[in-house]
CSV table of C-alpha atoms in Angstrom, one decimal:
chain,number,residue,atom,x,y,z
A,13,LYS,CA,0.0,0.0,0.0
A,14,GLY,CA,2.8,2.4,0.9
A,15,ILE,CA,4.5,2.1,-2.5
A,16,ASN,CA,1.2,2.4,-4.4
A,17,ALA,CA,0.3,5.5,-2.3
A,18,LYS,CA,3.6,7.1,-3.1
A,19,ILE,CA,3.3,6.4,-6.8
A,20,LEU,CA,-0.3,7.7,-6.9
A,21,PHE,CA,0.3,10.9,-4.9
A,22,ASP,CA,3.4,11.7,-6.9
A,23,GLY,CA,1.9,10.7,-10.2
A,24,ILE,CA,-1.4,12.6,-10.5
A,25,GLU,CA,-2.5,16.2,-10.0
A,26,PRO,CA,-5.0,17.0,-7.3
A,27,ASP,CA,-7.6,17.9,-9.9
A,28,THR,CA,-7.4,14.6,-11.8
A,29,ARG,CA,-10.8,12.9,-12.0
A,30,PRO,CA,-11.2,9.2,-11.5
A,31,PHE,CA,-12.0,8.4,-15.2
A,32,ASP,CA,-9.3,10.8,-16.6
A,33,GLU,CA,-6.6,9.3,-18.7
A,34,GLN,CA,-4.1,10.8,-16.2
A,35,ASN,CA,-5.4,8.8,-13.3
A,36,LEU,CA,-3.1,5.9,-12.4
A,37,LEU,CA,-4.3,2.4,-11.8
A,38,LEU,CA,-1.8,0.6,-9.5
A,39,PHE,CA,-1.4,-3.1,-8.6
A,40,GLY,CA,1.3,-3.9,-6.0
A,41,VAL,CA,2.5,-6.8,-3.9
A,42,GLY,CA,4.6,-6.8,-0.8
A,43,PRO,CA,8.1,-8.2,-0.3
A,44,LEU,CA,6.8,-11.5,1.2
A,45,VAL,CA,4.3,-12.3,-1.6
A,46,GLY,CA,5.4,-15.3,-3.6
A,47,THR,CA,7.3,-16.8,-0.6
A,48,PRO,CA,6.3,-19.6,1.7
A,49,PHE,CA,5.6,-17.1,4.5
A,50,PRO,CA,2.0,-17.8,5.8
A,51,GLY,CA,-0.7,-15.3,4.7
A,52,ALA,CA,1.6,-13.5,2.2
A,53,SER,CA,-0.7,-13.7,-0.7
A,54,ARG,CA,-2.3,-10.2,-0.8
A,55,MET,CA,-2.3,-7.7,-3.6
A,56,ASP,CA,-3.2,-4.0,-3.3
A,57,VAL,CA,-5.1,-2.1,-6.0
A,58,MET,CA,-5.1,1.7,-5.9
A,59,ALA,CA,-6.3,4.7,-8.0
A,60,LYS,CA,-8.3,7.9,-7.5
A,61,SER,CA,-11.7,6.5,-6.7
A,62,PRO,CA,-15.0,7.1,-8.6
A,63,VAL,CA,-16.9,6.3,-5.4
A,64,THR,CA,-15.1,8.9,-3.1
A,65,GLY,CA,-13.5,11.2,-5.7
A,66,ALA,CA,-10.3,10.8,-3.6
A,67,PHE,CA,-8.0,8.0,-2.6
A,68,GLY,CA,-9.3,4.6,-3.6
A,69,ASP,CA,-7.8,1.3,-2.3
A,70,ALA,CA,-8.8,-2.3,-2.4
A,71,GLY,CA,-7.1,-5.5,-1.4
A,72,MET,CA,-7.2,-8.8,-3.2
A,73,GLY,CA,-6.1,-12.3,-2.2
A,74,GLY,CA,-5.4,-15.3,-4.4
A,75,TYR,CA,-2.7,-16.5,-6.8
A,76,PHE,CA,-2.4,-13.4,-9.0
A,77,GLY,CA,0.0,-11.6,-6.7
A,78,ALA,CA,2.3,-14.5,-6.3
A,79,ASN,CA,2.4,-15.1,-10.0
A,80,LEU,CA,3.2,-11.4,-10.6
A,81,LYS,CA,6.1,-11.6,-8.2
A,82,LEU,CA,7.4,-14.9,-9.7
A,83,ALA,CA,7.1,-13.2,-13.2
A,84,GLY,CA,9.6,-10.6,-11.9
A,85,PHE,CA,7.3,-7.7,-10.9
A,86,ASP,CA,6.3,-6.1,-7.7
A,87,ASN,CA,4.1,-3.4,-9.2
A,88,ILE,CA,2.0,-2.6,-12.3
A,89,VAL,CA,1.3,1.0,-13.1
A,90,ILE,CA,-1.4,1.6,-15.7
A,91,VAL,CA,-1.3,5.0,-17.3
A,92,GLY,CA,-3.5,6.4,-20.1
A,93,LYS,CA,-6.3,4.8,-21.9
A,94,ALA,CA,-6.4,2.3,-24.8
A,95,ASP,CA,-8.1,3.1,-28.1
A,96,LYS,CA,-9.9,-0.2,-28.0
A,97,PRO,CA,-10.4,-3.0,-25.3
A,98,VAL,CA,-7.1,-4.6,-24.3
A,99,TYR,CA,-5.7,-7.1,-21.8
A,100,ILE,CA,-2.2,-7.4,-20.5
A,101,TYR,CA,-0.2,-10.6,-20.5
A,102,ILE,CA,2.8,-10.9,-18.3
A,103,LYS,CA,5.0,-14.0,-18.5
A,104,ASP,CA,8.5,-14.4,-17.1
A,105,GLU,CA,9.5,-10.7,-17.2
A,106,GLN,CA,7.9,-10.2,-20.7
A,107,VAL,CA,4.8,-7.9,-21.0
A,108,GLU,CA,2.4,-7.8,-23.9
A,109,ILE,CA,-0.7,-5.7,-24.6
A,110,ARG,CA,-3.2,-7.8,-26.5
A,111,ASP,CA,-6.6,-7.2,-28.2
A,112,ALA,CA,-9.5,-7.9,-25.9
A,113,THR,CA,-12.3,-7.0,-28.3
A,114,LEU,CA,-13.6,-10.6,-28.3
A,115,VAL,CA,-13.8,-10.8,-24.5
A,116,TRP,CA,-15.3,-7.3,-24.0
A,117,GLY,CA,-18.9,-7.8,-22.8
A,118,HIS,CA,-18.2,-11.1,-21.1
A,119,ASP,CA,-18.5,-11.7,-17.4
A,120,THR,CA,-15.6,-12.5,-15.0
A,121,TYR,CA,-16.3,-16.3,-15.2
A,122,GLU,CA,-16.0,-16.5,-19.0
A,123,THR,CA,-13.2,-14.0,-19.4
A,124,PRO,CA,-10.4,-15.8,-17.7
A,125,GLU,CA,-11.2,-19.0,-19.6
A,126,MET,CA,-11.3,-17.2,-22.9
A,127,ILE,CA,-8.0,-15.4,-22.2
A,128,ARG,CA,-6.3,-18.6,-21.2
A,129,ARG,CA,-7.4,-20.3,-24.4
A,130,ASP,CA,-6.3,-17.3,-26.4
A,131,LEU,CA,-2.8,-17.4,-24.8
A,132,ASN,CA,-2.7,-21.2,-24.8
A,133,ASP,CA,-1.7,-20.9,-21.2
A,134,PRO,CA,-4.0,-22.8,-18.9
A,135,GLU,CA,-1.9,-21.9,-15.8
A,136,ALA,CA,-2.2,-18.1,-16.2
A,137,ALA,CA,-3.6,-16.3,-13.2
A,138,VAL,CA,-6.2,-13.8,-14.5
A,139,ILE,CA,-8.0,-10.8,-13.0
A,140,SER,CA,-10.7,-9.1,-14.9
A,141,ILE,CA,-13.7,-6.8,-14.9
A,142,GLY,CA,-17.2,-7.6,-16.1
A,143,PRO,CA,-19.9,-5.6,-17.8
A,144,ALA,CA,-20.2,-3.3,-14.7
A,145,GLY,CA,-16.6,-2.2,-15.0
A,146,GLU,CA,-16.9,-1.8,-18.7
A,147,LYS,CA,-19.9,0.5,-18.3
A,148,LEU,CA,-18.1,2.5,-15.5
A,149,VAL,CA,-20.5,1.6,-12.7
A,150,VAL,CA,-18.8,3.5,-9.9
A,151,TYR,CA,-18.7,0.6,-7.5
A,152,ALA,CA,-17.5,-2.1,-10.0
A,153,SER,CA,-14.9,-4.5,-8.8
A,154,ILE,CA,-12.0,-6.5,-10.1
A,155,LEU,CA,-12.3,-10.3,-9.8
A,156,SER,CA,-10.0,-13.2,-10.0
A,157,SER,CA,-11.1,-16.5,-11.5
A,158,THR,CA,-10.8,-18.1,-8.0
A,159,GLY,CA,-13.4,-15.8,-6.5
A,160,ASN,CA,-11.1,-13.1,-5.0
A,161,ALA,CA,-12.2,-9.5,-5.4
A,162,ALA,CA,-10.8,-6.0,-5.2
A,163,ALA,CA,-14.3,-4.9,-4.3
A,164,ARG,CA,-13.9,-1.5,-2.7
A,165,THR,CA,-13.8,2.0,-4.0
A,166,GLY,CA,-14.7,1.3,-7.7
A,167,MET,CA,-11.3,0.0,-8.9
A,168,GLY,CA,-13.1,-2.0,-11.6
A,169,ALA,CA,-14.7,1.1,-13.0
A,170,VAL,CA,-11.2,2.8,-13.2
A,171,MET,CA,-10.0,-0.3,-15.0
A,172,GLY,CA,-12.9,-0.1,-17.4
A,173,SER,CA,-12.3,3.6,-18.1
A,174,LYS,CA,-8.8,2.6,-19.3
A,175,ARG,CA,-10.4,-0.1,-21.6
A,176,LEU,CA,-8.4,-2.7,-19.7
A,177,LYS,CA,-10.5,-5.9,-19.6
A,178,ALA,CA,-8.0,-8.1,-17.8
A,179,ILE,CA,-4.5,-8.8,-16.7
A,180,ALA,CA,-3.1,-12.4,-17.1
A,181,VAL,CA,0.2,-13.4,-15.5
A,182,HIS,CA,2.2,-16.5,-15.4
A,183,GLY,CA,5.3,-16.5,-13.2
């Protein structure tokens, strides 16, 4: 949370609105994530919130954070807005931005399976938004395929405003 907060407060202007391209969407894991330390499987998601108009923060458990760490990353910083729906694929220190037109409109149960098939990577950990995030419902959440959610402060709507459908990672 501390690193995400520092990046957010240094990276945006006070008058930045939640759905502005300049808003940052941040995903971060702590130093113990991806290790055998008990309970070290949390990820933090942060941006300027469409719910509060100020600081927005949501935690998420599951396998995504550990896979991100094992792929060589502690943080993801999303800046700007895509011209069309996209998803990000991270595998072993390599990052790709891929077309998500075919998965746009699908829910958070269908999307991870469709992305894994597209990548031919059945082991990829996927987080995604559903139609609520795509339509910028201010309280939309980000979900993993294992049922974990970043379900506070509208982080799914911020993800949708950037036309980012999902992030898949395999570490």
